[in-house]
Short mmCIF file of C-alpha atoms in Angstrom, two decimals:
data_model
loop_
_atom_site.label_atom_id
_atom_site.label_comp_id
_atom_site.label_asym_id
_atom_site.label_seq_id
_atom_site.Cartn_x
_atom_site.Cartn_y
_atom_site.Cartn_z
CA UNK A 1 18.14 4.09 -1.91
CA UNK A 2 14.93 5.15 -0.23
CA UNK A 3 13.96 3.22 2.99
CA UNK A 4 11.22 3.07 5.37
CA UNK A 5 11.44 0.89 8.59
CA UNK A 6 8.70 0.21 10.99
CA UNK A 7 8.74 -1.02 14.52
CA UNK A 8 7.99 -3.29 16.26
CA UNK A 9 7.17 -5.90 13.53
CA UNK A 10 4.52 -7.19 15.74
CA UNK A 11 2.81 -6.43 19.02
CA UNK A 12 0.14 -8.16 21.24
CA UNK A 13 -1.84 -6.06 23.84
CA UNK A 14 -4.79 -6.38 25.93
CA UNK A 15 -8.02 -4.24 25.11
CA UNK A 16 -7.64 -0.96 26.76
CA UNK A 17 -4.01 -0.70 26.48
CA UNK A 18 -2.25 2.24 24.60
CA UNK A 19 0.17 1.46 21.75
CA UNK A 20 2.56 3.39 19.97
CA UNK A 21 3.85 2.30 16.32
CA UNK A 22 6.87 3.87 14.91
CA UNK A 23 7.91 4.66 11.41
CA UNK A 24 11.35 6.01 10.45
CA UNK A 25 12.59 6.77 6.97
CA UNK A 26 15.45 7.80 4.72
CA UNK A 27 14.19 9.40 1.28
CA UNK A 28 15.23 11.96 -0.96
CA UNK A 29 12.92 15.02 -1.42
CA UNK A 30 10.42 14.07 1.42
CA UNK A 31 6.86 15.24 0.53
CA UNK A 32 4.38 13.19 2.70
CA UNK A 33 4.07 10.24 5.22
CA UNK A 34 0.98 8.26 5.15
CA UNK A 35 -0.66 5.69 7.56
CA UNK A 36 -2.83 2.80 6.37
CA UNK A 37 -4.71 -0.08 8.21
CA UNK A 38 -4.93 -3.43 6.44
CA UNK A 39 -7.14 -5.85 8.17
CA UNK A 40 -7.60 -8.59 5.75
CA UNK A 41 -7.08 -7.44 2.06
CA UNK A 42 -7.48 -3.89 1.04
CA UNK A 43 -5.51 -1.11 3.21
CA UNK A 44 -7.59 1.76 4.27
CA UNK A 45 -6.32 5.24 4.58
CA UNK A 46 -5.73 6.81 8.03
CA UNK A 47 -3.49 10.01 8.07
CA UNK A 48 -1.59 11.88 5.84
CA UNK A 49 1.28 14.15 7.31
CA UNK A 50 3.28 16.77 5.52
CA UNK A 51 4.29 19.22 8.30
CA UNK A 52 6.29 18.58 11.18
CA UNK A 53 5.03 18.84 14.71
CA UNK A 54 1.38 19.09 13.78
CA UNK A 55 -0.60 16.13 15.35
CA UNK A 56 -3.48 14.52 13.19
CA UNK A 57 -6.37 12.98 15.34
CA UNK A 58 -9.30 10.77 14.52
CA UNK A 59 -11.14 9.29 17.69
CA UNK A 60 -8.56 7.01 19.47
CA UNK A 61 -5.98 7.40 16.69
CA UNK A 62 -3.36 10.19 16.38
CA UNK A 63 -0.24 10.54 14.54
CA UNK A 64 2.75 13.13 14.37
CA UNK A 65 5.58 13.68 12.18
CA UNK A 66 9.11 14.78 13.04
CA UNK A 67 10.83 15.75 9.98
CA UNK A 68 14.29 16.68 11.61
CA UNK A 69 14.50 13.34 13.17
CA UNK A 70 13.00 11.54 10.20
CA UNK A 71 10.22 9.64 11.88
CA UNK A 72 6.44 9.37 12.68
CA UNK A 73 4.46 7.63 15.34
CA UNK A 74 1.13 6.37 15.23
CA UNK A 75 -0.83 6.23 18.76
CA UNK A 76 -3.70 4.15 19.54
CA UNK A 77 -5.57 4.73 22.99
CA UNK A 78 -7.83 2.29 24.69
CA UNK A 79 -7.32 -0.33 22.11
CA UNK A 80 -10.17 -2.51 21.00
CA UNK A 81 -10.14 -5.90 19.37
CA UNK A 82 -11.35 -4.13 15.90
CA UNK A 83 -8.03 -2.35 16.15
CA UNK A 84 -6.29 -5.80 15.30
CA UNK A 85 -4.70 -5.15 11.75
CA UNK A 86 -1.43 -4.60 10.07
CA UNK A 87 -0.75 -0.88 10.17
CA UNK A 88 1.58 0.32 7.21
CA UNK A 89 3.34 3.44 6.78
CA UNK A 90 4.18 5.00 3.37
CA UNK A 91 6.43 7.77 2.36
CA UNK A 92 6.13 9.92 -0.70
CA UNK A 93 3.22 7.61 -1.86
CA UNK A 94 5.18 4.59 -2.99
CA UNK A 95 7.63 3.54 -0.44
CA UNK A 96 6.03 1.30 2.27
CA UNK A 97 7.49 -0.09 5.48
CA UNK A 98 6.95 -3.88 6.24
CA UNK A 99 4.24 -2.97 8.68
CA UNK A 100 3.43 -3.57 12.32
CA UNK A 101 1.02 -6.44 13.06
CA UNK A 102 -1.20 -5.50 16.14
CA UNK A 103 -3.20 -7.96 17.84
CA UNK A 104 -5.59 -6.90 20.54
CA UNK A 105 -6.76 -9.51 23.02
CA UNK A 106 -10.07 -9.25 24.87
CA UNK B 1 -20.81 2.83 -4.42
CA UNK B 2 -17.57 4.12 -5.76
CA UNK B 3 -14.49 1.72 -5.51
CA UNK B 4 -11.80 -0.40 -6.87
CA UNK B 5 -12.50 -3.85 -8.21
CA UNK B 6 -10.00 -6.56 -8.75
CA UNK B 7 -10.61 -9.70 -10.42
CA UNK B 8 -10.15 -12.69 -10.12
CA UNK B 9 -9.64 -13.01 -6.28
CA UNK B 10 -7.52 -16.15 -6.88
CA UNK B 11 -5.38 -17.09 -9.87
CA UNK B 12 -3.28 -20.08 -10.67
CA UNK B 13 -0.63 -19.90 -13.39
CA UNK B 14 1.30 -22.77 -15.13
CA UNK B 15 5.03 -22.40 -15.73
CA UNK B 16 5.62 -20.37 -18.73
CA UNK B 17 2.00 -19.00 -18.98
CA UNK B 18 1.16 -15.26 -18.97
CA UNK B 19 -1.68 -14.01 -16.98
CA UNK B 20 -3.59 -10.80 -16.75
CA UNK B 21 -5.04 -9.37 -13.48
CA UNK B 22 -7.87 -7.00 -13.82
CA UNK B 23 -8.40 -3.62 -12.05
CA UNK B 24 -11.26 -1.27 -12.53
CA UNK B 25 -12.12 1.96 -10.66
CA UNK B 26 -15.33 4.09 -10.73
CA UNK B 27 -13.84 6.95 -8.55
CA UNK B 28 -12.84 9.08 -11.54
CA UNK B 29 -9.31 8.87 -10.27
CA UNK B 30 -6.42 9.90 -12.60
CA UNK B 31 -3.77 7.97 -10.89
CA UNK B 32 -3.50 4.23 -10.55
CA UNK B 33 -0.92 1.76 -9.16
CA UNK B 34 0.00 -1.88 -8.87
CA UNK B 35 1.63 -3.25 -5.81
CA UNK B 36 3.00 -6.71 -4.90
CA UNK B 37 3.02 -7.79 -1.24
CA UNK B 38 4.75 -10.81 0.02
CA UNK B 39 4.60 -12.35 3.57
CA UNK B 40 6.91 -10.43 6.07
CA UNK B 41 7.29 -7.59 3.32
CA UNK B 42 5.61 -4.25 2.73
CA UNK B 43 3.95 -3.26 -0.42
CA UNK B 44 6.41 -2.98 -3.46
CA UNK B 45 5.54 -0.70 -6.35
CA UNK B 46 5.36 -2.52 -9.75
CA UNK B 47 3.94 0.30 -12.12
CA UNK B 48 1.97 3.44 -11.74
CA UNK B 49 0.12 5.65 -14.19
CA UNK B 50 -0.63 9.31 -13.77
CA UNK B 51 -3.03 9.54 -16.75
CA UNK B 52 -4.36 7.65 -19.58
CA UNK B 53 -1.74 6.23 -22.05
CA UNK B 54 1.30 6.85 -19.70
CA UNK B 55 2.73 4.73 -17.14
CA UNK B 56 6.08 4.53 -15.22
CA UNK B 57 8.05 1.52 -13.73
CA UNK B 58 8.21 1.07 -10.15
CA UNK B 59 11.14 -0.57 -8.22
CA UNK B 60 10.18 -4.28 -9.42
CA UNK B 61 8.81 -3.82 -13.01
CA UNK B 62 10.71 -6.80 -14.42
CA UNK B 63 8.59 -9.49 -15.65
CA UNK B 64 5.38 -7.44 -15.62
CA UNK B 65 3.62 -5.10 -18.35
CA UNK B 66 0.67 -2.77 -18.00
CA UNK B 67 -1.69 -0.71 -20.07
CA UNK B 68 -3.64 2.42 -19.49
CA UNK B 69 -6.08 2.76 -22.36
CA UNK B 70 -8.99 4.03 -20.36
CA UNK B 71 -9.16 5.99 -17.33
CA UNK B 72 -11.14 3.49 -15.37
CA UNK B 73 -8.92 0.47 -16.20
CA UNK B 74 -5.41 -0.46 -15.43
CA UNK B 75 -4.71 -4.32 -16.20
CA UNK B 76 -1.54 -5.95 -15.06
CA UNK B 77 0.07 -8.83 -17.10
CA UNK B 78 2.39 -11.10 -15.25
CA UNK B 79 4.61 -12.63 -17.99
CA UNK B 80 6.55 -15.96 -17.98
CA UNK B 81 9.73 -13.77 -17.50
CA UNK B 82 8.66 -13.11 -13.91
CA UNK B 83 10.32 -15.96 -12.16
CA UNK B 84 8.83 -15.70 -8.78
CA UNK B 85 5.26 -14.58 -9.48
CA UNK B 86 3.45 -16.09 -6.31
CA UNK B 87 2.20 -13.15 -4.24
CA UNK B 88 -0.67 -10.84 -3.44
CA UNK B 89 -1.34 -8.11 -5.93
CA UNK B 90 -3.06 -4.89 -4.88
CA UNK B 91 -4.22 -2.34 -7.25
CA UNK B 92 -4.77 1.23 -6.05
CA UNK B 93 -6.13 4.58 -7.26
CA UNK B 94 -5.92 8.12 -6.23
CA UNK B 95 -7.02 11.57 -7.44
CA UNK B 96 -3.61 12.48 -8.24
CA UNK B 97 -0.22 10.92 -7.27
CA UNK B 98 0.15 13.10 -4.05
CA UNK B 99 -3.15 12.21 -2.73
CA UNK B 100 -3.91 9.24 -0.69
CA UNK B 101 -4.67 5.99 -2.36
CA UNK B 102 -7.82 3.60 -2.34
CA UNK B 103 -7.02 0.12 -2.69
CA UNK B 104 -8.90 -2.95 -4.20
CA UNK B 105 -9.25 -6.32 -2.24
CA UNK B 106 -6.39 -7.79 -4.19
CA UNK B 107 -5.72 -10.93 -6.30
CA UNK B 108 -3.69 -13.89 -4.94
CA UNK B 109 -1.65 -15.45 -7.60
CA UNK B 110 -0.10 -18.95 -7.25
CA UNK B 111 1.97 -21.12 -9.39
CA UNK B 112 0.80 -24.60 -10.21
#
């Protein structure tokens, strides 16, 4: 059975901190891993990773995939209150983890 | 502006009643999806469609039905056979199934 596990389940940090969110997976025929941010209702797309070792970056957010060890991390540097959200990891489009709830305190 | 519209935002169902959730997109995407999200759980795939008049079951299709008669529309019917329908339902679309998904704002369904 395909499985995606995210950790930690929740995290509370202060503004300016750096956080690392984890996503490990066990799926057959891996094709892609995607990160989404869900603030209230609709998740919004952050990154799509298909190749191992290549970092994707967008502003203060970055992500990298390790296909050998079957995991990905999402880093957020200099966190802001607007980063407070649930971060979802999805493998092969359809298989989502439970998400990591991030709260950034001013 | 292009996007995905789900309606209604809130829906109440009586026991034994079928209800239909609407999902419309004007992004010209071929693929569309329905997910269910329960507290403390991730998104679980109910059905997806890669093209008009074609759809496949996801992991939790029992008690649900869909149709895809038009490219823009992918309605989900929650039937009386779904014993625990209270959840947040999200519709999504993508250009094709291997590309990132765009999500609607969801419908929250509750049992009266």
